[in-house]
Coordinates of C-alpha atoms in Angstrom, one line a residue:
Chain J
M1 CA -104.2 -69.6 -56.5
C2 CA -101.9 -66.6 -56.0
E3 CA -99.7 -64.3 -58.0
L4 CA -95.9 -64.1 -57.8
L5 CA -93.6 -61.3 -58.7
A6 CA -89.8 -61.2 -58.4
M7 CA -86.9 -59.1 -59.6
S8 CA -83.1 -59.6 -60.0
A9 CA -81.1 -56.6 -61.1
N10 CA -77.4 -55.6 -61.4
V11 CA -78.1 -52.2 -59.8
P12 CA -80.5 -51.2 -57.1
T13 CA -83.7 -50.8 -58.9
D14 CA -87.2 -49.9 -57.8
I15 CA -90.1 -52.2 -58.6
V16 CA -92.9 -49.6 -58.2
F17 CA -94.0 -50.1 -61.8
S18 CA -94.4 -53.8 -61.7
F19 CA -95.8 -53.8 -58.1
T20 CA -98.5 -51.3 -59.2
G21 CA -99.7 -53.8 -61.8
L22 CA -99.5 -56.7 -59.3
A23 CA -101.3 -54.9 -56.6
Q24 CA -104.3 -54.3 -58.9
R25 CA -104.7 -58.1 -59.0
G26 CA -105.3 -58.1 -55.3
G27 CA -109.0 -57.1 -55.4
V28 CA -109.4 -55.1 -58.6
T29 CA -108.4 -57.0 -61.7
G30 CA -107.8 -60.3 -59.8
P31 CA -109.4 -62.1 -56.9
H32 CA -106.3 -62.3 -54.7
V33 CA -107.7 -60.5 -51.6
D34 CA -106.2 -62.6 -48.8
G35 CA -103.1 -60.7 -48.1
W36 CA -99.9 -59.8 -49.8
G37 CA -96.2 -59.4 -49.0
I38 CA -93.0 -58.1 -50.6
T39 CA -89.4 -58.6 -49.6
F40 CA -86.6 -56.2 -50.6
Y41 CA -83.0 -57.2 -50.3
E42 CA -80.5 -54.3 -49.8
G43 CA -77.1 -55.8 -49.6
K44 CA -77.2 -58.9 -47.3
G45 CA -80.1 -57.4 -45.3
N46 CA -83.7 -57.5 -46.3
R47 CA -87.0 -56.1 -45.2
T48 CA -90.5 -57.5 -45.8
F49 CA -93.7 -55.6 -45.9
K50 CA -96.8 -57.7 -45.3
D51 CA -100.5 -57.2 -44.9
A52 CA -103.3 -59.7 -44.4
R53 CA -105.6 -57.1 -46.1
P54 CA -106.1 -56.9 -49.9
S55 CA -103.2 -55.2 -51.7
S56 CA -105.6 -52.9 -53.7
E57 CA -106.8 -51.3 -50.5
S58 CA -103.7 -51.6 -48.1
H59 CA -102.1 -48.5 -46.6
I60 CA -98.8 -50.3 -46.7
A61 CA -99.2 -51.3 -50.4
Q62 CA -99.9 -47.6 -51.0
L63 CA -96.5 -46.8 -49.4
I64 CA -94.7 -49.3 -51.6
K65 CA -96.3 -47.8 -54.7
S66 CA -95.4 -44.2 -53.7
Y67 CA -92.0 -44.6 -52.0
P68 CA -89.4 -46.3 -54.3
I69 CA -87.2 -48.7 -52.4
K70 CA -84.2 -49.6 -54.6
S71 CA -83.2 -53.2 -54.4
E72 CA -81.2 -55.8 -56.3
V73 CA -83.5 -58.7 -55.4
V74 CA -87.3 -58.6 -54.8
V75 CA -89.7 -61.4 -54.0
S76 CA -93.4 -60.6 -53.8
H77 CA -96.7 -62.5 -53.6
I78 CA -100.4 -61.7 -53.4
R79 CA -102.6 -64.4 -51.9
Q80 CA -105.9 -66.1 -52.6
A81 CA -106.1 -68.5 -49.7
N82 CA -106.7 -72.2 -50.4
R83 CA -104.7 -74.0 -47.6
G84 CA -104.5 -72.1 -44.3
C85 CA -106.6 -69.3 -43.0
V86 CA -106.1 -65.6 -43.8
S87 CA -103.6 -64.3 -41.2
L88 CA -100.3 -62.6 -41.1
E89 CA -98.4 -65.9 -40.3
N90 CA -99.8 -67.4 -43.5
T91 CA -98.8 -64.4 -45.7
H92 CA -95.9 -64.9 -48.1
P93 CA -93.0 -64.4 -48.6
F94 CA -91.5 -66.5 -45.9
T95 CA -87.9 -66.0 -44.7
R96 CA -85.4 -68.2 -42.9
E97 CA -81.7 -67.7 -42.2
L98 CA -79.2 -70.3 -43.4
W99 CA -75.4 -70.0 -43.7
G100 CA -75.6 -66.4 -42.6
Q101 CA -77.9 -65.4 -45.4
Y102 CA -81.7 -64.7 -45.4
W103 CA -83.5 -67.1 -47.7
T104 CA -86.9 -65.8 -49.0
Y105 CA -89.6 -67.9 -50.6
A106 CA -93.0 -67.6 -52.1
H107 CA -95.3 -70.2 -53.7
N108 CA -98.2 -70.2 -56.1
G109 CA -100.3 -73.3 -56.3
Q110 CA -101.9 -75.9 -54.2
L111 CA -100.6 -79.3 -52.9
S112 CA -102.4 -82.5 -51.7
D113 CA -101.3 -85.3 -49.4
Y114 CA -98.3 -83.4 -48.3
E115 CA -98.4 -83.8 -44.5
K116 CA -96.4 -87.0 -44.4
K117 CA -93.8 -85.7 -46.8
F118 CA -93.1 -82.4 -45.2
V119 CA -91.6 -83.6 -42.0
S120 CA -88.9 -81.2 -40.9
T121 CA -86.9 -80.8 -37.7
R122 CA -84.6 -77.8 -38.0
F123 CA -86.9 -75.4 -39.9
N124 CA -90.5 -75.4 -38.8
A125 CA -93.6 -73.7 -40.2
V126 CA -95.1 -71.0 -38.0
G127 CA -98.4 -70.9 -39.9
D128 CA -100.4 -73.7 -41.4
T129 CA -100.0 -73.5 -45.1
D130 CA -98.8 -76.2 -47.5
S131 CA -96.5 -73.5 -48.9
E132 CA -94.5 -72.8 -45.7
M133 CA -94.3 -76.5 -44.9
A134 CA -92.8 -77.1 -48.3
F135 CA -90.3 -74.3 -47.8
C136 CA -89.2 -75.7 -44.4
W137 CA -88.8 -79.1 -45.9
I138 CA -86.6 -77.8 -48.7
M139 CA -84.4 -75.9 -46.2
D140 CA -84.2 -79.0 -44.0
K141 CA -83.2 -81.1 -47.0
V142 CA -80.5 -78.6 -48.0
V143 CA -78.9 -78.7 -44.6
E144 CA -79.1 -82.5 -44.6
K145 CA -77.2 -82.6 -47.9
F146 CA -74.8 -79.7 -47.6
G147 CA -74.3 -79.3 -43.9
D148 CA -74.0 -76.3 -41.6
K149 CA -71.4 -74.5 -43.7
A150 CA -72.2 -73.0 -47.1
P151 CA -70.6 -75.1 -49.9
D152 CA -68.4 -73.3 -52.4
D153 CA -70.6 -74.5 -55.3
R154 CA -73.9 -72.6 -54.8
L155 CA -75.2 -73.7 -58.2
A156 CA -75.1 -77.3 -56.9
V157 CA -77.4 -76.2 -54.1
Y158 CA -79.9 -74.8 -56.5
R159 CA -79.7 -77.8 -58.8
Y160 CA -80.5 -79.9 -55.7
I161 CA -83.4 -77.6 -54.8
S162 CA -84.8 -78.1 -58.3
T163 CA -84.9 -81.9 -57.7
L164 CA -86.8 -81.2 -54.4
A165 CA -89.2 -78.9 -56.3
D166 CA -89.7 -81.8 -58.8
E167 CA -90.8 -84.0 -55.9
I168 CA -93.2 -81.3 -54.6
R169 CA -94.7 -80.7 -58.1
A170 CA -95.8 -84.4 -58.0
L171 CA -98.2 -83.4 -55.2
G172 CA -99.9 -80.6 -57.1
V173 CA -99.2 -77.2 -58.5
F174 CA -95.9 -75.7 -57.4
N175 CA -94.7 -72.4 -58.9
M176 CA -91.9 -71.1 -56.7
I177 CA -89.6 -68.1 -56.2
L178 CA -86.6 -68.6 -53.9
S179 CA -83.7 -66.3 -53.2
D180 CA -80.6 -66.2 -50.9
G181 CA -80.4 -62.4 -51.6
E182 CA -77.8 -62.9 -54.3
H183 CA -79.4 -65.5 -56.6
L184 CA -83.0 -65.7 -57.6
M185 CA -84.6 -69.0 -58.6
S186 CA -87.9 -69.5 -60.4
Y187 CA -89.4 -72.9 -60.7
C188 CA -92.4 -73.5 -62.9
S189 CA -95.2 -75.9 -62.4
N190 CA -97.8 -74.3 -64.8
N191 CA -97.6 -70.5 -64.6
L192 CA -94.4 -68.5 -64.6
C193 CA -92.8 -66.2 -67.1
Y194 CA -90.0 -63.6 -67.1
I195 CA -88.5 -60.8 -69.1
T196 CA -85.0 -59.4 -69.0
R197 CA -84.8 -55.7 -69.8
R198 CA -81.5 -54.1 -71.0
A199 CA -80.4 -51.3 -73.3
P200 CA -81.9 -50.2 -75.6
F201 CA -84.8 -49.7 -73.2
G202 CA -88.3 -48.8 -74.4
K203 CA -91.7 -48.1 -73.1
A204 CA -93.8 -50.6 -71.3
K205 CA -97.6 -50.6 -70.6
L206 CA -99.2 -52.4 -67.7
I207 CA -102.0 -54.8 -68.4
D208 CA -103.8 -54.3 -65.1
T209 CA -104.0 -50.5 -64.9
D210 CA -103.5 -47.6 -67.2
V211 CA -99.8 -46.9 -66.5
V212 CA -97.0 -46.6 -69.1
I213 CA -93.3 -46.2 -68.2
D214 CA -90.4 -45.3 -70.4
F215 CA -87.6 -47.3 -69.0
D216 CA -85.1 -45.3 -71.1
K217 CA -85.7 -42.4 -68.8
E218 CA -85.4 -44.5 -65.6
T219 CA -82.2 -46.5 -66.4
T220 CA -78.6 -46.3 -67.4
P221 CA -77.2 -48.1 -70.4
N222 CA -75.6 -50.8 -68.3
D223 CA -78.7 -51.8 -66.3
V224 CA -79.9 -55.4 -66.5
V225 CA -83.2 -56.1 -64.8
T226 CA -85.1 -59.4 -64.9
V227 CA -88.7 -59.5 -63.7
I228 CA -90.5 -62.7 -63.1
A229 CA -94.3 -63.0 -62.8
T230 CA -97.1 -65.5 -62.8
R231 CA -98.5 -63.9 -65.9
P232 CA -97.1 -61.1 -68.0
L233 CA -97.5 -57.7 -66.4
T234 CA -97.2 -55.7 -69.7
N235 CA -98.9 -56.2 -73.0
N236 CA -96.3 -54.6 -75.4
E237 CA -93.3 -56.7 -74.6
Q238 CA -92.2 -60.3 -75.2
W239 CA -92.2 -62.4 -72.0
N240 CA -90.5 -65.8 -71.8
V241 CA -93.0 -68.4 -70.6
L242 CA -91.5 -71.3 -68.6
T243 CA -92.7 -74.8 -69.3
P244 CA -93.8 -77.3 -66.5
G245 CA -90.8 -78.5 -64.5
E246 CA -88.5 -75.8 -66.0
W247 CA -86.4 -73.6 -63.7
K248 CA -84.2 -70.5 -64.2
L249 CA -81.5 -69.1 -61.9
F250 CA -80.7 -65.4 -62.1
K251 CA -77.9 -63.3 -60.5
K252 CA -77.6 -59.5 -61.0
G253 CA -80.3 -59.7 -63.6
E254 CA -78.5 -62.3 -65.8
L255 CA -79.5 -65.9 -66.3
V256 CA -76.8 -68.0 -64.7
S257 CA -78.2 -71.5 -64.8
S258 CA -81.4 -73.3 -65.8
S259 CA -82.9 -76.8 -66.1
V260 CA -81.6 -79.1 -68.8
S261 CA -84.4 -79.7 -71.2
Chain I
M1 CA -75.7 -46.8 -27.6
C2 CA -79.3 -47.3 -28.8
E3 CA -82.8 -47.1 -27.5
L4 CA -85.2 -50.0 -26.9
L5 CA -88.9 -50.0 -26.8
A6 CA -91.2 -53.0 -26.3
M7 CA -94.8 -53.8 -25.4
S8 CA -96.8 -56.7 -24.1
A9 CA -100.6 -56.4 -23.9
N10 CA -103.6 -58.6 -23.3
V11 CA -105.5 -57.1 -26.2
P12 CA -104.2 -55.9 -29.6
T13 CA -103.0 -52.4 -28.8
D14 CA -101.4 -49.8 -31.0
I15 CA -98.0 -48.3 -29.9
V16 CA -98.3 -45.1 -31.9
F17 CA -98.0 -42.9 -28.7
S18 CA -94.9 -44.5 -27.4
F19 CA -93.3 -44.9 -30.8
T20 CA -93.9 -41.2 -31.5
G21 CA -91.7 -40.4 -28.4
L22 CA -89.1 -43.0 -29.3
A23 CA -88.8 -41.8 -33.0
Q24 CA -87.9 -38.3 -31.8
R25 CA -84.8 -39.7 -30.1
G26 CA -83.7 -40.9 -33.6
G27 CA -82.3 -37.5 -34.7
V28 CA -84.3 -34.8 -32.8
T29 CA -84.1 -35.3 -29.0
G30 CA -81.5 -38.1 -29.2
P31 CA -78.5 -38.9 -31.4
H32 CA -79.7 -42.4 -32.6
V33 CA -79.6 -41.7 -36.3
D34 CA -78.2 -45.0 -37.6
G35 CA -81.5 -46.7 -38.4
W36 CA -84.4 -48.1 -36.6
G37 CA -86.8 -51.1 -36.7
I38 CA -90.1 -52.3 -35.1
T39 CA -91.6 -55.7 -35.1
F40 CA -95.3 -56.2 -34.5
Y41 CA -96.7 -59.7 -33.6
E42 CA -100.2 -60.4 -34.8
G43 CA -101.1 -63.9 -33.6
K44 CA -98.2 -66.2 -34.4
G45 CA -97.2 -64.0 -37.3
N46 CA -95.1 -60.9 -37.2
R47 CA -93.9 -58.1 -39.5
T48 CA -90.9 -55.9 -39.1
F49 CA -90.5 -52.4 -40.5
K50 CA -86.9 -51.3 -40.8
D51 CA -85.0 -48.4 -42.2
A52 CA -81.3 -47.6 -42.2
R53 CA -82.3 -43.9 -42.2
P54 CA -83.0 -41.8 -39.0
S55 CA -86.4 -42.5 -37.6
S56 CA -87.2 -38.8 -37.2
E57 CA -87.0 -38.4 -41.0
S58 CA -88.1 -41.8 -42.3
H59 CA -91.1 -42.2 -44.6
I60 CA -91.8 -45.6 -43.0
A61 CA -91.6 -44.3 -39.5
Q62 CA -94.1 -41.7 -40.6
L63 CA -96.4 -44.6 -41.7
I64 CA -96.0 -46.3 -38.3
K65 CA -96.9 -43.1 -36.5
S66 CA -100.0 -42.4 -38.6
Y67 CA -101.3 -45.9 -39.3
P68 CA -102.1 -47.8 -36.0
I69 CA -101.1 -51.4 -36.2
K70 CA -102.7 -53.3 -33.3
S71 CA -100.5 -55.9 -31.7
E72 CA -100.1 -57.9 -28.5
V73 CA -96.3 -57.9 -28.6
V74 CA -94.0 -55.2 -30.1
V75 CA -90.2 -55.0 -30.1
S76 CA -88.5 -51.8 -31.4
H77 CA -85.1 -50.3 -31.5
I78 CA -83.4 -47.1 -32.8
R79 CA -79.7 -47.4 -33.4
Q80 CA -76.6 -45.4 -32.8
A81 CA -73.9 -47.6 -34.4
N82 CA -70.9 -48.7 -32.4
R83 CA -70.1 -52.2 -33.8
G84 CA -71.0 -52.8 -37.4
C85 CA -71.6 -50.3 -40.2
V86 CA -74.9 -48.6 -40.9
S87 CA -76.9 -50.9 -43.1
L88 CA -80.1 -52.8 -43.3
E89 CA -78.6 -56.1 -42.2
N90 CA -77.2 -54.5 -39.0
T91 CA -80.6 -52.9 -38.1
H92 CA -82.5 -54.4 -35.2
P93 CA -84.8 -56.1 -34.3
F94 CA -83.4 -59.5 -35.6
T95 CA -85.7 -62.5 -36.0
R96 CA -85.1 -66.2 -36.2
E97 CA -87.6 -69.1 -36.2
L98 CA -87.3 -71.8 -33.6
W99 CA -89.9 -74.4 -32.6
G100 CA -92.4 -73.0 -35.1
Q101 CA -92.3 -69.6 -33.5
Y102 CA -90.6 -66.4 -34.6
W103 CA -88.1 -65.1 -31.9
T104 CA -87.4 -61.4 -32.1
Y105 CA -84.5 -59.7 -30.3
A106 CA -83.1 -56.2 -29.9
H107 CA -80.0 -55.1 -27.9
N108 CA -78.8 -51.9 -26.4
G109 CA -75.1 -51.7 -25.4
Q110 CA -71.7 -52.6 -26.5
L111 CA -69.6 -55.7 -26.0
S112 CA -65.9 -56.4 -26.1
D113 CA -63.8 -59.5 -26.7
Y114 CA -66.9 -61.4 -27.9
E115 CA -65.6 -63.0 -31.1
K116 CA -64.3 -66.2 -29.4
K117 CA -67.4 -66.6 -27.3
F118 CA -70.1 -66.2 -29.9
V119 CA -69.4 -69.3 -31.9
S120 CA -72.6 -70.6 -33.4
T121 CA -73.4 -73.3 -35.9
R122 CA -77.2 -73.5 -36.5
F123 CA -78.0 -69.8 -36.2
N124 CA -75.6 -67.4 -37.9
A125 CA -75.4 -63.6 -38.0
V126 CA -76.1 -62.1 -41.4
G127 CA -74.6 -58.7 -40.5
D128 CA -71.5 -57.9 -38.4
T129 CA -72.8 -56.5 -35.1
D130 CA -71.9 -57.9 -31.7
S131 CA -75.7 -57.7 -31.1
E132 CA -76.8 -60.2 -33.7
M133 CA -73.9 -62.5 -32.9
A134 CA -75.0 -62.6 -29.3
F135 CA -78.6 -63.4 -30.4
C136 CA -77.4 -66.3 -32.6
W137 CA -75.3 -67.6 -29.8
I138 CA -78.2 -67.5 -27.4
M139 CA -80.5 -69.4 -29.9
D140 CA -77.8 -72.0 -30.5
K141 CA -77.3 -72.5 -26.8
V142 CA -81.1 -72.9 -26.3
V143 CA -81.3 -75.6 -28.9
E144 CA -78.2 -77.3 -27.5
K145 CA -79.9 -77.5 -24.1
F146 CA -83.6 -78.0 -25.0
G147 CA -83.4 -79.8 -28.4
D148 CA -85.4 -79.5 -31.6
K149 CA -88.8 -79.7 -29.9
A150 CA -90.3 -77.0 -27.7
P151 CA -90.2 -78.1 -24.0
D152 CA -93.4 -77.9 -22.0
D153 CA -91.8 -75.6 -19.4
R154 CA -91.2 -72.3 -21.3
L155 CA -90.3 -70.5 -18.2
A156 CA -87.3 -72.8 -17.8
V157 CA -86.2 -71.6 -21.3
Y158 CA -86.3 -68.0 -20.2
R159 CA -84.5 -68.7 -16.9
Y160 CA -81.8 -70.4 -18.9
I161 CA -81.6 -67.4 -21.3
S162 CA -81.1 -65.1 -18.3
T163 CA -78.0 -67.1 -17.3
L164 CA -76.7 -66.7 -20.9
A165 CA -77.5 -63.0 -20.6
D166 CA -75.5 -62.9 -17.4
E167 CA -72.5 -64.3 -19.3
I168 CA -72.9 -61.8 -22.0
R169 CA -73.2 -58.9 -19.6
A170 CA -69.7 -59.8 -18.3
L171 CA -68.4 -58.6 -21.7
G172 CA -69.9 -55.1 -21.6
V173 CA -73.3 -53.5 -21.6
F174 CA -76.2 -55.8 -22.5
N175 CA -79.7 -54.5 -22.2
M176 CA -81.9 -56.9 -24.1
I177 CA -85.5 -57.4 -25.3
L178 CA -86.5 -60.9 -26.5
S179 CA -89.8 -62.3 -27.5
D180 CA -91.3 -65.6 -28.9
G181 CA -94.5 -63.7 -29.8
E182 CA -96.2 -64.8 -26.6
H183 CA -93.7 -63.9 -23.9
L184 CA -91.7 -60.7 -23.7
M185 CA -88.4 -60.8 -21.8
S186 CA -86.4 -57.7 -20.7
Y187 CA -82.9 -58.1 -19.4
C188 CA -81.2 -55.1 -17.8
S189 CA -77.5 -54.3 -17.8
N190 CA -77.7 -50.6 -16.9
N191 CA -80.7 -48.9 -18.6
L192 CA -84.2 -50.5 -18.8
C193 CA -87.5 -49.6 -17.2
Y194 CA -91.1 -50.5 -17.6
I195 CA -94.6 -49.4 -16.7
T196 CA -97.8 -51.5 -16.6
R197 CA -100.9 -49.5 -17.3
R198 CA -104.4 -50.8 -16.3
A199 CA -107.7 -49.3 -15.1
P200 CA -108.2 -46.7 -13.9
F201 CA -106.3 -45.2 -16.9
G202 CA -105.2 -41.6 -16.9
K203 CA -103.4 -39.1 -19.0
A204 CA -99.7 -39.5 -20.1
K205 CA -97.4 -36.8 -21.5
L206 CA -94.4 -37.7 -23.7
I207 CA -91.0 -36.3 -22.6
D208 CA -89.6 -36.1 -26.2
T209 CA -92.4 -34.3 -28.0
D210 CA -95.4 -32.3 -27.0
V211 CA -98.0 -35.0 -27.1
V212 CA -100.5 -36.0 -24.4
I213 CA -102.8 -39.0 -24.5
D214 CA -105.7 -39.9 -22.3
F215 CA -105.6 -43.7 -22.1
D216 CA -109.0 -43.7 -20.5
K217 CA -110.5 -42.8 -24.0
E218 CA -108.3 -45.4 -25.8
T219 CA -108.8 -48.5 -23.7
T220 CA -111.4 -50.7 -22.1
P221 CA -111.4 -51.5 -18.3
N222 CA -109.9 -54.9 -18.8
D223 CA -106.8 -53.8 -20.8
V224 CA -103.4 -54.5 -19.4
V225 CA -100.5 -53.0 -21.3
T226 CA -96.8 -53.1 -20.3
V227 CA -94.4 -50.8 -22.0
I228 CA -90.6 -51.3 -21.6
A229 CA -88.1 -48.6 -22.6
T230 CA -84.4 -47.7 -22.2
R231 CA -85.5 -44.5 -20.4
P232 CA -89.0 -43.4 -19.3
L233 CA -91.0 -42.0 -22.2
T234 CA -93.5 -40.0 -20.1
N235 CA -92.8 -37.6 -17.3
N236 CA -96.0 -37.8 -15.3
E237 CA -96.1 -41.5 -14.5
Q238 CA -94.1 -43.8 -12.3
W239 CA -91.8 -46.1 -14.3
N240 CA -90.1 -49.1 -12.7
V241 CA -86.4 -49.0 -13.1
L242 CA -84.6 -52.4 -13.4
T243 CA -81.3 -52.9 -11.7
P244 CA -78.1 -54.4 -13.3
G245 CA -78.7 -58.1 -13.9
E246 CA -82.4 -57.9 -13.3
W247 CA -84.9 -59.4 -15.7
K248 CA -88.6 -59.5 -16.1
L249 CA -90.8 -61.8 -18.2
F250 CA -94.3 -60.6 -19.3
K251 CA -97.2 -62.3 -21.0
K252 CA -100.4 -60.6 -22.1
G253 CA -99.2 -57.5 -20.2
E254 CA -98.7 -59.2 -16.9
L255 CA -95.5 -60.0 -15.1
V256 CA -95.1 -63.8 -15.1
S257 CA -91.6 -64.3 -13.9
S258 CA -88.5 -62.4 -12.9
S259 CA -85.0 -62.7 -11.6
V260 CA -84.6 -63.7 -7.9
S261 CA -82.9 -60.9 -6.1

C-alpha cells in the first residue's frame, strides 16, 4: 500500500507542513520506502519531483521540506511497491496531457485481474504498475466519450470518471487522486480523508513528527485550503473520512461536487 | 534566444560539470534569465526539474549542481523569452508520452507565421510558446504517419521527424533536441555543436566559470559520453559544429544516424 497527499487552495499555498508529516511515513513512521513523488501546479504549468529512494532520506525531499513552493494544486504519493519493481518509471504521480492541460494522478491500493480490462491505445503506460495502466485506461475512456476537444461541462467528465473508478474498485483497492490543474478529485476505496481549513485558523500538530504550525500566522482571512490524505496528518483537528465508493471534487479549496449517496 | 544542453551516454553519467557551465549563462555570463529546465532519464522513467527563475540564482539549480543524478539521457534548456510569457508552463523541456515512452523536447530559436501550420488534435500545447506548438505538431504528425503502435524501424521515425524539422526551419530559427529516452536527436538551424568523449579521457575547462574537470578520474575506459550544446562549453577541446539543416542521432553516446549531406 502507499500514502496519498493532495491539496486544493484558492491562493498559492505551500505544503511544507503536510509534506513533512507524509515524508516521515516513507521510512520512519511508515514502511513506504519504495520511492515518492510530488507534483505542484503553478498556473497551467506543473512540475514533479520524484525519487525512487525513501522520502525520509531523499535529498530532493529535503529540498521540498526546506524550500516552500507555492501552488494551488498539489498531488503527492509515497510508495510501498506491490505491483511493479522499484524504479523511477513506476513512481507516482503520473502525468499525461489532454485538452491542453496536464492531468496528474496517483493511486493507493492494489488491483487483481486487470490486464484484460486495461487495454488502451492512445495513452500507454511507461512502467509496469497496475496504477499507471488504470490511469491510461481512464484517460483513453475519457477521450472515447468526450472526444478531442474539452467539453464545456467539466463536471460531467468527473462524474464519468467516478463511474470508471467504480469499475476499477471492483478489481481491488482503488483510492485515487486526479487533477487537471484546476479541479482536484479524490475517490475513496477504503482509506481517504480530507480537511478544509479556513478562517478562523488555528494550530495544527502533526502525528508523524513533532511539528506544530499556527496557520493563523501563515494565512490571510480569505484563504481556503483543502488537504486530502490517506490517513489524517494531524491529531488535533477533525478530518472528514470518505466512505467506500465516495468521491469529492474540489476547486480553489472548495467542494464543488461529490458522489450522490 | 535560449541555450540547449543534452547528453547521451552508454553508462549512467552525471552532467554536473556541463550544467554548471550552462547555468552560468542563465544570468551571469549569458542573458537567459527567463527560466530553465532539465530532464533526466533513468531507464524508461524520467524526471524534470524546472524553474521560472534564472538558473544562476535558483535553489533547484543549486541542487542539480550539488547532487549528481546519473542518467543515460539528459535534455536541458535555459530560456530567454521571445514568444510566450515567463511562466512554468512555458518552460522547456516539454514531455509527452507516445508508444509507452516519454518523449522530451527543447527548442532554441524563434518562429514566425506558425499559427496556421501548427494545428494539432491529439497533442496540444499547455502554454503559449511557438516551441511547444511545434513539438505537439511533430508528435501529431508522427502518429498520423506511423499509427498508435511503435514501428520496428525507429530510425525511420527520426528521419521523418527531420523532414518535419526542415519544414519548421523554413519559418525561422529551429535548433531542436528530442529524445525518446533511448535515442537523442539534435537538429541544427544555426547553433548546435557536440563532442563525444571516450578513452583516453583528459581534462576539460569550462568557458563560463572557472572549473576544470579531469574526466580520467571520473570515468571508466569503456565510457562513451556525447554532450550537445548551443555553443561549446569548454575551451580546450574540439567541438563538432553542425551546419544549417544538419541533424545527428545518438544512442548510448554513439552516433547512430545523421542527415545525408
